[in-house]
Coordinates of C-alpha atoms in Angstrom, one line a residue:
Chain A
M23 CA 0.0 0.0 0.0
N24 CA 1.5 3.4 -0.9
E25 CA 1.6 6.3 1.5
F26 CA -1.5 8.0 0.0
D27 CA -3.6 4.8 0.3
M28 CA -2.3 4.2 3.8
L29 CA -3.3 7.7 4.9
T30 CA -6.7 7.4 3.1
R31 CA -7.3 4.1 5.0
F32 CA -6.2 5.7 8.2
S33 CA -8.6 8.6 7.8
A34 CA -11.4 6.2 7.1
D35 CA -10.5 4.2 10.2
I36 CA -10.5 7.5 12.3
R37 CA -14.0 8.2 11.0
I38 CA -15.2 4.7 11.6
Q39 CA -13.8 4.5 15.1
T40 CA -15.2 7.9 16.0
I41 CA -18.6 7.0 14.7
R42 CA -18.5 3.7 16.7
A43 CA -17.3 5.6 19.8
L44 CA -20.2 8.0 19.6
Q45 CA -22.5 5.1 18.9
H46 CA -21.4 3.6 22.2
A47 CA -21.9 6.9 23.9
G48 CA -25.3 7.3 22.1
F49 CA -24.6 10.9 21.0
G50 CA -21.8 13.4 20.5
H51 CA -20.0 16.0 18.5
I52 CA -20.1 14.2 15.2
G53 CA -20.0 17.1 12.7
G54 CA -16.8 18.7 13.8
S55 CA -15.1 15.4 14.5
M56 CA -15.7 14.2 10.9
S57 CA -14.3 17.4 9.4
I58 CA -10.9 17.0 11.1
A59 CA -10.5 13.2 10.4
D60 CA -8.3 13.8 7.3
V61 CA -5.9 16.3 8.9
L62 CA -5.5 14.0 11.9
A63 CA -4.7 11.1 9.6
V64 CA -2.0 13.2 7.9
L65 CA -0.5 14.5 11.2
Y66 CA -0.5 11.2 13.0
G67 CA 0.1 9.1 9.9
T68 CA 3.2 10.7 8.5
E69 CA 3.9 14.2 9.7
M70 CA 4.2 14.3 13.5
R71 CA 7.3 13.3 15.3
I72 CA 5.8 11.1 18.0
R73 CA 6.4 8.0 20.0
P74 CA 2.9 6.4 20.8
T75 CA 4.4 4.1 23.5
E76 CA 6.2 7.1 25.1
P77 CA 3.5 9.9 24.9
D78 CA 5.6 12.3 27.0
W79 CA 8.7 11.9 24.9
P80 CA 10.2 15.4 25.4
E81 CA 11.3 15.9 21.8
R82 CA 7.9 15.1 20.3
D83 CA 5.8 17.3 18.2
Y84 CA 2.7 18.5 20.2
M85 CA -1.0 18.6 19.4
V86 CA -3.5 21.0 21.0
L87 CA -7.1 20.4 19.9
G88 CA -8.4 23.9 20.5
K89 CA -11.9 22.7 19.5
G90 CA -11.7 20.3 22.4
H91 CA -15.3 19.1 21.9
C92 CA -14.0 17.0 19.0
G93 CA -11.9 14.9 21.3
P94 CA -13.5 11.7 20.0
A95 CA -11.8 12.1 16.6
L96 CA -8.5 12.7 18.2
Y97 CA -9.0 9.7 20.6
A98 CA -9.7 7.5 17.5
A99 CA -6.4 8.6 15.9
L100 CA -4.5 8.1 19.1
A101 CA -6.0 4.6 19.7
L102 CA -5.3 3.6 16.2
K103 CA -1.7 4.7 16.7
G104 CA -1.4 2.6 19.8
Y105 CA -1.4 5.3 22.5
F106 CA -4.0 3.2 24.3
P107 CA -6.2 0.2 23.5
L108 CA -8.9 0.6 20.9
D109 CA -11.6 -0.7 23.3
W110 CA -11.2 2.5 25.4
L111 CA -13.1 4.2 22.6
E112 CA -16.2 2.3 23.8
T113 CA -16.0 4.2 27.0
V114 CA -16.2 7.8 25.6
N115 CA -18.3 9.9 27.9
R116 CA -19.2 7.0 30.2
P117 CA -18.7 7.6 34.0
G118 CA -15.1 7.1 35.0
T119 CA -13.8 7.2 31.4
R120 CA -10.4 8.3 30.4
L121 CA -11.9 9.7 27.2
P122 CA -14.1 12.6 28.2
S123 CA -16.1 14.7 25.7
H124 CA -13.5 17.5 25.8
C125 CA -9.7 16.8 25.8
D126 CA -8.1 16.4 29.2
R127 CA -4.3 16.1 29.5
L128 CA -4.6 14.5 32.9
K129 CA -6.8 11.6 31.7
T130 CA -5.7 10.6 28.3
P131 CA -2.3 9.4 27.0
G132 CA -1.3 11.6 24.0
I133 CA -3.4 14.6 24.9
D134 CA -0.9 17.4 25.3
M135 CA -3.3 20.1 26.6
T136 CA -6.7 20.3 28.3
T137 CA -9.1 22.3 26.1
G138 CA -12.8 23.0 25.9
S139 CA -13.2 26.6 26.6
L140 CA -12.8 27.9 23.0
G141 CA -10.0 30.4 22.3
Q142 CA -7.7 29.1 25.0
G143 CA -6.1 26.3 22.9
L144 CA -4.2 28.4 20.5
S145 CA -2.8 30.5 23.4
A146 CA -1.7 27.3 25.2
A147 CA -0.1 26.0 21.9
A148 CA 1.8 29.3 21.6
G149 CA 3.0 28.9 25.2
I150 CA 4.2 25.3 24.4
A151 CA 5.9 26.6 21.3
L152 CA 7.7 29.3 23.3
G153 CA 8.7 26.8 26.0
L154 CA 10.1 24.4 23.4
R155 CA 12.1 27.2 21.9
L156 CA 13.5 28.1 25.3
E157 CA 14.5 24.4 25.6
G158 CA 16.4 24.6 22.4
L159 CA 14.1 22.1 20.7
D160 CA 12.8 22.4 17.2
S161 CA 9.6 20.4 17.8
R162 CA 6.5 21.8 16.2
V163 CA 3.2 22.5 17.9
F164 CA 0.1 21.8 15.9
C165 CA -3.2 23.3 17.0
I166 CA -6.6 22.6 15.4
I167 CA -9.2 25.3 16.0
G168 CA -12.7 25.8 14.6
D169 CA -13.9 28.5 12.3
G170 CA -16.6 29.4 14.9
E171 CA -13.9 29.4 17.5
L172 CA -12.3 32.4 15.7
E173 CA -15.1 34.5 17.1
E174 CA -13.2 34.3 20.5
G175 CA -11.1 37.4 21.0
Q176 CA -8.4 35.4 22.7
V177 CA -7.6 33.8 19.3
W178 CA -6.6 37.2 18.0
E179 CA -4.6 38.0 21.1
T180 CA -2.6 34.9 20.3
A181 CA -2.4 35.8 16.6
T182 CA -0.7 39.0 17.7
A183 CA 1.6 37.5 20.3
A184 CA 2.7 34.5 18.2
E185 CA 3.7 36.8 15.3
H186 CA 5.5 39.2 17.6
L187 CA 7.4 36.3 19.2
K188 CA 8.1 34.8 15.8
L189 CA 6.7 31.4 16.9
N190 CA 7.5 29.7 13.5
R191 CA 7.1 26.2 15.0
L192 CA 3.4 26.9 15.8
I193 CA 1.2 25.5 13.0
A194 CA -2.5 26.0 13.4
F195 CA -5.3 24.6 11.3
V196 CA -8.7 26.2 11.0
D197 CA -11.3 23.6 10.5
E198 CA -13.4 25.8 8.2
N199 CA -16.5 23.6 8.1
K200 CA -18.6 26.7 7.9
R201 CA -21.0 25.9 10.7
Q202 CA -21.1 26.4 14.4
L203 CA -23.6 25.2 17.0
D204 CA -26.3 27.7 16.1
G205 CA -25.9 27.7 12.4
D206 CA -23.8 29.1 9.6
V207 CA -20.6 30.8 10.7
Q208 CA -21.1 33.6 8.1
A209 CA -24.6 34.2 9.4
V210 CA -23.4 34.3 13.1
C211 CA -20.2 36.2 12.7
G212 CA -18.0 35.5 9.7
G213 CA -15.5 37.3 7.6
D214 CA -12.5 36.5 5.4
L215 CA -10.3 34.5 7.8
D216 CA -7.4 34.1 5.4
E217 CA -7.1 37.9 5.1
K218 CA -7.5 38.3 8.8
F219 CA -4.6 35.9 9.6
R220 CA -2.5 37.4 6.8
S221 CA -2.9 40.9 8.2
F222 CA -1.7 39.5 11.6
G223 CA 1.6 38.5 9.9
W224 CA 0.9 34.7 9.7
H225 CA 1.9 32.4 6.9
V226 CA -1.5 31.5 5.5
S227 CA -2.5 28.7 3.1
R228 CA -5.8 27.1 2.2
V229 CA -6.4 23.5 1.2
C230 CA -9.4 21.3 0.6
G231 CA -9.9 19.8 4.0
W232 CA -9.9 16.2 2.8
D233 CA -7.1 16.5 0.3
I234 CA -4.5 14.4 2.0
S235 CA -1.6 15.3 -0.3
A236 CA -2.4 19.0 -0.2
I237 CA -2.5 18.9 3.6
Q238 CA 0.8 17.1 3.7
R239 CA 2.4 19.5 1.3
E240 CA 1.2 22.6 3.3
I241 CA 2.4 21.1 6.6
R242 CA 5.8 20.7 5.1
E243 CA 5.7 24.2 3.7
A244 CA 4.7 25.6 7.0
S245 CA 7.5 23.7 8.7
E246 CA 10.0 25.6 6.6
Q247 CA 8.9 29.0 7.9
R248 CA 11.7 30.9 9.6
E249 CA 9.8 33.5 11.5
A250 CA 6.1 33.5 10.9
P251 CA 3.6 31.2 12.6
S252 CA 1.5 29.3 10.1
V253 CA -2.2 28.7 9.6
I254 CA -3.5 26.1 7.2
V255 CA -7.2 26.7 6.5
L256 CA -9.0 23.4 5.9
D257 CA -11.9 24.2 3.5
T258 CA -14.3 21.5 4.4
V259 CA -17.8 20.5 5.3
K260 CA -19.2 19.8 8.7
G261 CA -20.0 16.1 9.0
I262 CA -18.1 15.2 5.9
G263 CA -17.7 11.4 5.3
C264 CA -20.4 10.4 7.6
S265 CA -23.6 9.8 5.7
F266 CA -26.2 10.5 8.4
A267 CA -24.3 13.7 9.5
E268 CA -24.0 14.9 5.9
R269 CA -27.8 14.8 5.6
E270 CA -28.4 17.0 8.7
R271 CA -27.9 20.7 8.5
M272 CA -27.6 21.0 12.3
N273 CA -25.1 18.3 12.9
H274 CA -22.9 19.8 15.6
Y275 CA -24.1 17.3 18.1
M276 CA -26.2 14.3 17.2
V277 CA -27.8 11.2 18.5
V278 CA -25.9 8.2 17.0
T279 CA -27.8 4.9 17.0
K280 CA -26.4 1.6 16.0
E281 CA -28.4 1.7 12.7
L282 CA -27.1 5.1 11.8
A283 CA -23.5 4.0 12.7
D284 CA -23.8 0.8 10.6
E285 CA -25.1 2.8 7.7
A286 CA -22.3 5.3 7.9
V287 CA -19.6 2.7 8.2
D288 CA -21.0 0.8 5.2
E289 CA -21.1 4.0 3.2
I290 CA -17.4 4.8 4.1
E291 CA -16.4 1.3 2.9
R292 CA -18.5 1.7 -0.2
R293 CA -17.0 5.1 -1.1
L294 CA -13.5 3.7 -0.5
A295 CA -14.1 0.8 -2.9
A296 CA -15.7 3.2 -5.4
G297 CA -12.8 5.6 -5.2
T298 CA -15.0 8.4 -4.0
Y299 CA -14.0 8.5 -0.4
P300 CA -14.6 10.6 1.7
V301 CA -17.2 12.8 0.0
G302 CA -19.1 10.3 -2.2
E303 CA -20.5 10.8 -5.7
D304 CA -22.2 14.2 -4.8
A305 CA -18.9 16.0 -4.5
Chain B
M29 CA 4.1 33.9 73.9
K30 CA 4.3 37.2 75.6
N31 CA 2.3 40.0 74.0
K32 CA 4.4 43.1 73.1
L33 CA 2.9 46.4 72.2
F34 CA 2.7 46.7 68.4
T35 CA 4.4 49.7 66.7
A36 CA 3.3 50.3 63.2
L37 CA 6.4 51.1 61.2
P38 CA 6.3 51.1 57.4
D39 CA 9.0 49.1 55.6
E40 CA 11.6 51.1 53.8
K41 CA 11.0 49.0 50.7
D42 CA 7.9 48.8 48.6
M43 CA 6.3 45.4 48.6
R44 CA 6.7 45.0 44.9
D45 CA 10.4 45.4 45.3
A46 CA 10.4 42.8 48.0
Y47 CA 8.5 40.6 45.7
C48 CA 10.9 41.2 42.8
D49 CA 13.9 40.5 45.1
A50 CA 12.3 37.1 46.0
L51 CA 11.5 36.3 42.4
I52 CA 15.1 37.1 41.3
A53 CA 16.4 34.9 44.2
A54 CA 14.1 32.1 43.2
G55 CA 15.1 32.6 39.5
E56 CA 18.8 32.3 40.5
K57 CA 18.1 28.9 42.0
N58 CA 15.7 27.6 39.4
A59 CA 16.5 28.4 35.8
R60 CA 12.9 27.4 34.7
I61 CA 11.3 30.4 36.5
L62 CA 9.9 32.9 34.0
A63 CA 8.3 36.3 34.4
I64 CA 5.2 37.1 32.3
D65 CA 4.0 40.7 32.2
C66 CA 1.0 42.3 30.6
D67 CA 2.3 45.8 30.1
L68 CA 2.3 46.6 33.8
S69 CA 5.9 45.6 34.6
A70 CA 6.6 49.2 35.7
S71 CA 3.7 49.2 38.1
M72 CA 4.3 45.6 39.3
G73 CA 8.0 46.2 39.8
T74 CA 9.3 43.3 37.7
G75 CA 11.8 45.3 35.7
R76 CA 14.8 44.1 37.7
F77 CA 13.9 40.5 37.0
R78 CA 13.9 41.4 33.3
A79 CA 17.3 43.1 33.6
R80 CA 18.7 40.1 35.4
F81 CA 17.1 37.4 33.2
P82 CA 16.2 39.1 29.9
E83 CA 15.8 35.7 28.1
R84 CA 13.3 34.5 30.8
S85 CA 11.1 37.6 30.8
F86 CA 8.2 38.1 28.4
N87 CA 6.0 41.2 28.2
L88 CA 3.1 39.8 26.3
G89 CA 1.2 43.1 26.2
I90 CA -2.3 44.0 27.2
M91 CA -3.7 40.5 26.5
E92 CA -4.3 39.0 29.9
A93 CA -6.3 36.0 28.7
N94 CA -3.6 35.0 26.2
A95 CA -0.9 35.6 28.7
C96 CA -2.6 33.3 31.2
S97 CA -3.1 30.4 28.7
M98 CA 0.3 30.9 27.3
A99 CA 1.7 30.6 30.8
A100 CA -0.2 27.3 31.1
G101 CA 1.4 26.2 27.8
L102 CA 4.9 27.1 29.1
S103 CA 4.1 25.0 32.2
V104 CA 3.3 22.0 29.9
T105 CA 7.0 22.2 28.8
G106 CA 8.2 22.3 32.4
F107 CA 8.7 26.0 32.9
V108 CA 7.4 27.9 36.0
P109 CA 5.7 31.1 34.9
F110 CA 4.9 33.9 37.2
V111 CA 2.2 36.0 35.6
H112 CA 1.8 39.7 36.6
S113 CA -1.0 42.1 36.3
F114 CA -3.3 44.2 38.6
A115 CA -5.5 42.1 40.9
V116 CA -8.6 43.2 39.0
F117 CA -7.2 41.7 35.8
T118 CA -5.4 38.7 37.2
S119 CA -8.7 37.6 38.7
R120 CA -11.7 39.0 36.7
R121 CA -10.0 39.1 33.3
M122 CA -8.2 35.7 33.6
A123 CA -10.8 33.8 35.5
D124 CA -11.8 31.2 32.8
Q125 CA -8.1 30.8 31.8
I126 CA -7.1 30.2 35.4
F127 CA -9.9 27.7 35.7
L128 CA -9.3 25.7 32.5
S129 CA -5.8 26.3 31.1
C130 CA -4.2 26.3 34.6
A131 CA -6.2 24.6 37.4
Y132 CA -8.4 22.0 35.5
A133 CA -5.4 21.2 33.4
G134 CA -3.3 20.5 36.5
L135 CA -0.5 22.9 35.5
N136 CA 2.0 25.0 37.4
V137 CA 1.3 28.7 37.1
K138 CA 1.8 31.5 39.6
L139 CA -0.4 34.5 39.3
I140 CA 0.3 37.8 40.9
G141 CA -2.3 40.5 41.5
G142 CA -1.0 44.0 42.2
D143 CA -2.8 47.0 43.7
A144 CA -4.9 44.8 46.0
G145 CA -8.1 46.5 47.3
V146 CA -7.7 50.0 48.7
S147 CA -4.0 50.0 47.7
A148 CA -5.3 50.8 44.2
A149 CA -5.9 54.3 45.7
T150 CA -6.4 57.0 43.0
N151 CA -6.8 54.4 40.2
G152 CA -10.2 54.2 41.7
G153 CA -13.1 51.8 41.6
T154 CA -12.4 50.3 38.1
H155 CA -9.0 49.1 39.4
M156 CA -9.9 48.3 43.0
A157 CA -10.1 44.6 43.5
F158 CA -12.4 43.8 46.4
E159 CA -13.6 40.6 44.7
D160 CA -10.5 38.9 43.4
F161 CA -10.5 36.2 46.1
G162 CA -14.2 35.8 45.6
V163 CA -13.7 35.2 41.9
L164 CA -11.0 32.6 42.4
R165 CA -11.8 30.9 45.7
S166 CA -14.3 28.4 44.3
I167 CA -11.9 27.2 41.6
V168 CA -10.6 23.8 42.7
G169 CA -6.9 23.7 43.2
V170 CA -6.1 27.5 43.2
R171 CA -4.3 28.5 46.4
L172 CA -4.9 32.1 47.5
F173 CA -2.3 34.1 49.4
E174 CA -2.1 37.6 50.9
P175 CA 1.2 38.2 52.7
A176 CA 1.1 40.8 55.3
D177 CA 4.6 42.3 54.9
N178 CA 7.8 42.0 53.0
V179 CA 9.3 39.3 55.2
A180 CA 6.2 37.2 54.5
M181 CA 6.4 37.9 50.8
R182 CA 10.0 37.0 50.6
A183 CA 9.4 33.7 52.5
L184 CA 6.4 32.7 50.5
I185 CA 7.8 33.1 46.9
P186 CA 10.5 30.3 47.2
K187 CA 7.9 28.0 48.8
I188 CA 5.4 28.3 46.0
A189 CA 8.1 28.3 43.3
D190 CA 9.1 24.8 44.5
E191 CA 5.6 23.4 44.3
C192 CA 3.6 22.4 41.3
S193 CA 0.5 24.4 41.9
V194 CA -1.7 27.2 40.7
D195 CA -1.3 30.0 43.1
Y196 CA -2.6 33.5 43.3
I197 CA -0.9 36.2 45.4
R198 CA -2.3 39.6 45.9
M199 CA -0.2 42.5 47.1
P200 CA -0.1 46.3 47.3
R201 CA 2.7 47.8 45.3
R202 CA 3.8 50.3 47.9
S203 CA 5.4 50.0 51.3
V204 CA 3.4 48.2 54.0
V205 CA 3.8 48.1 57.8
K206 CA 6.4 45.7 59.1
I207 CA 4.9 42.7 61.0
Y208 CA 7.7 40.1 61.1
D209 CA 11.3 40.0 62.0
E210 CA 13.7 38.9 59.3
G211 CA 13.9 35.1 59.0
E212 CA 10.4 34.3 60.2
S213 CA 9.3 31.0 58.6
F214 CA 6.0 30.5 56.8
V215 CA 4.2 27.3 55.7
P216 CA 1.6 27.7 53.0
G217 CA -1.8 26.9 54.5
E218 CA -0.8 27.5 58.1
A219 CA -2.0 30.7 59.7
K220 CA 0.5 32.6 61.9
L221 CA -0.4 33.2 65.5
L222 CA 0.8 36.7 66.3
R223 CA -0.7 37.3 69.7
E224 CA -2.2 35.2 72.4
G225 CA -5.5 36.1 74.1
E226 CA -8.5 34.5 75.6
D227 CA -11.3 36.9 75.0
V228 CA -11.7 37.3 71.3
T229 CA -9.9 36.1 68.1
L230 CA -9.0 38.6 65.4
I231 CA -8.3 37.0 62.1
A232 CA -6.8 39.2 59.4
S233 CA -4.7 39.2 56.2
G234 CA -2.7 41.6 54.2
V235 CA -2.7 45.3 55.3
L236 CA -5.4 44.5 57.8
V237 CA -3.0 42.5 60.0
S238 CA -1.3 45.6 61.3
E239 CA -4.8 47.1 62.0
A240 CA -5.7 43.9 63.9
L241 CA -2.5 44.2 66.0
L242 CA -3.3 47.8 66.8
A243 CA -6.8 46.8 67.7
A244 CA -5.5 44.2 70.0
D245 CA -3.4 46.8 71.8
L246 CA -6.5 49.1 72.1
L247 CA -8.5 46.2 73.5
A248 CA -5.7 45.2 75.9
A249 CA -5.8 48.8 77.4
E250 CA -9.5 48.0 78.3
G251 CA -8.5 44.7 79.8
I252 CA -9.7 42.6 76.8
E253 CA -7.1 40.1 75.5
A254 CA -7.3 39.4 71.8
R255 CA -5.8 36.4 70.0
V256 CA -4.5 37.5 66.6
L257 CA -4.0 35.3 63.5
D258 CA -2.4 36.4 60.3
C259 CA -4.3 34.2 57.8
F260 CA -2.0 34.8 54.9
T261 CA -3.4 31.7 53.1
I262 CA -7.1 32.3 52.3
Q263 CA -7.4 29.1 50.4
P264 CA -6.9 26.4 51.7
L265 CA -7.9 27.9 55.0
D266 CA -6.1 26.8 58.1
I267 CA -9.4 25.4 59.5
A268 CA -7.7 23.7 62.4
R269 CA -6.2 26.9 63.8
V270 CA -9.3 28.9 63.1
V271 CA -11.5 26.4 64.9
E272 CA -9.1 26.0 67.7
S273 CA -9.0 29.8 68.2
A274 CA -12.8 30.1 68.1
E275 CA -13.1 27.4 70.7
K276 CA -10.5 29.1 72.9
T277 CA -12.0 32.6 72.7
G278 CA -15.6 32.0 72.0
C279 CA -15.9 34.8 69.4
V280 CA -14.2 35.9 66.2
V281 CA -13.7 39.1 64.1
T282 CA -12.2 38.8 60.6
A283 CA -10.6 41.8 58.9
E284 CA -9.8 42.1 55.2
N285 CA -9.1 44.5 52.5
H286 CA -11.7 42.9 50.3
N287 CA -15.5 42.5 50.0
V288 CA -16.8 40.6 53.0
I289 CA -18.3 38.2 50.5
G290 CA -16.0 35.7 49.0
G291 CA -12.8 36.3 50.8
L292 CA -11.3 35.7 54.3
G293 CA -14.5 36.6 56.2
S294 CA -16.5 34.2 54.1
A295 CA -14.0 31.4 54.4
V296 CA -13.8 31.7 58.2
A297 CA -17.6 31.9 58.5
E298 CA -18.0 28.8 56.4
A299 CA -15.4 26.9 58.6
L300 CA -17.0 28.1 61.9
G301 CA -20.5 27.4 60.6
E302 CA -19.5 23.8 60.0
H303 CA -17.2 23.2 62.9
M304 CA -17.5 25.8 65.7
P305 CA -20.4 28.2 65.5
V306 CA -19.5 31.2 67.6
P307 CA -20.5 34.9 67.4
M308 CA -18.5 36.5 64.6
E309 CA -18.3 39.7 62.6
R310 CA -16.6 40.5 59.4
I311 CA -14.7 43.8 58.9
G312 CA -14.3 44.5 55.2
V313 CA -16.0 46.2 52.3
R314 CA -19.8 45.9 52.2
N315 CA -21.9 46.3 49.1
S316 CA -19.6 49.0 47.7
F317 CA -17.4 49.5 44.7
G318 CA -14.1 51.1 45.2
E319 CA -13.5 54.8 44.6
V320 CA -10.7 57.2 44.2
G321 CA -8.7 58.4 47.2
S322 CA -5.6 57.9 49.2
Q323 CA -5.2 54.5 50.8
A324 CA -5.6 56.1 54.2
Y325 CA -8.8 57.9 53.2
L326 CA -10.2 54.6 51.7
M327 CA -9.4 52.6 54.8
D328 CA -11.3 55.2 56.9
H329 CA -14.1 55.4 54.4
F330 CA -14.6 51.6 54.2
G331 CA -14.2 51.1 57.9
L332 CA -11.0 49.0 57.8
R333 CA -9.3 50.6 60.8
A334 CA -8.3 49.2 64.2
K335 CA -11.1 51.2 65.8
D336 CA -13.6 49.4 63.5
I337 CA -12.1 46.0 64.5
C338 CA -12.4 47.0 68.2
S339 CA -16.1 47.9 67.8
A340 CA -16.8 44.6 66.2
A341 CA -14.8 42.9 68.9
H342 CA -16.9 44.5 71.6
R343 CA -20.1 43.4 69.8
V344 CA -19.1 39.8 69.4
I345 CA -17.9 39.6 73.0
K346 CA -21.2 41.0 74.1
R347 CA -23.0 38.3 72.1
K348 CA -20.8 35.7 73.5
Q349 CA -21.5 36.8 77.1
A350 CA -25.3 36.9 76.4
M351 CA -25.1 33.2 75.4
Q352 CA -23.2 32.2 78.6

């Protein structure tokens, strides 16, 4: 299997494991978990310097999931990489679980920062990037934030500070899935986010959110930046690759039954076989 | 313990300078200590740390929320950030970041709030933190400190620097009255017994400690012996010593440069309510915002003086006697 096929399969497995995890929980943040499955596959598949059996390896690259409510997608990626057993995914959001709805660095191997209050993750990632520089390490800090999350003022405080401090090892992704809990981002509070970040002095690129090769290329380009922090905008669709979520406009948080999960998993396999994964024939 | 007459003498050094001395000393011992400022380093007195350790000092500008979460990120990589701003901003402006990025995340961040309470003086009500402890006291894992003088401040900083904890320290920037002799030792969480007495317990923190000691002398002149505690750790409260003192004296007065809701008086009332209900009164700010004025004017205005503590002591003693 070549690298592209391996990453495609990995992203499909992240989707499948996430859908199954939310099926076991009965409900969850399906929409925003689906739209980051491909970037997670690229990061954990080929790009991040990590040791899954040594999650605290000091020289690792770091991941901060600013949109902490999409923890289940990251948990699926971590489990598939061997950070913890796959059957932990069946415990998502159950009492006593080590995989809570929002990311918790004290509970889950491989979670580098606790997140859930939007806007704080990018600041924490900038702090980690600064700390790594003080340590003399060239590790990168990846941070995935939501397009709705950009409404938080703290994001723009960090956009200012990270540029000022020349945190070139900070690489953010905006999951531009165009929807937030209450509806369309543009209807709630939108704007041209590429232009915003560019005006803050960041290295900005935009890719199709499920184009694995393009994501890989832009991560490598961002890693070459000598001064500017980078943001890679993932132009995507909320719920992408999960048939029952694709059908629902309000798919931020959904009930996930076994029937729906079975249907979605079958559809993922069908699209893979048909060469139309993840978006299907409608794309 | 033999009670000596208390003489209120101001320290020659501003408290912020004692703080910075302590931070530099801690920084000499531990290369992972960092200073984070939010464009108030001149007011907070951290300039000498920056001069000594320029590579470990970051002025992150007027972006307190970002500064707090960035400090948490620095802590992820093993650094020990001390974050500085005025108490109003370190509490109210950073509250959610202190909760999630620092405390809930189990990280190691030290937060300093300057210009505590009436010491904000002519900066006025907008800048006068009477609620900072109240904002932070219900957040699990955040320790709250208010050292009474420079000796206490210098003793406290190395202790908290050595522990993985989220700590908030409030202080006035200017000179405060000396309470302790050089070399006095302090254990976080343990109140200091400053004066023995059987008739009433006075529990104070920060700039109200000297007022409590003056009050104790005024009461002694009337034949009333007050036991005085410096409760420099508000959270976790030294419940054992507070309860022991209440049991011994049968009545309590608290005194704080803070709203009576949410701070020392509340913490003591909660402890006594659960363990040793005795007559008590709280000296502090009641249902008022701050306003402009000298610290002396504001202490008079808000009733934070020794005479106010004495009046409260008389009332609780009377209530105690009525119950006997």
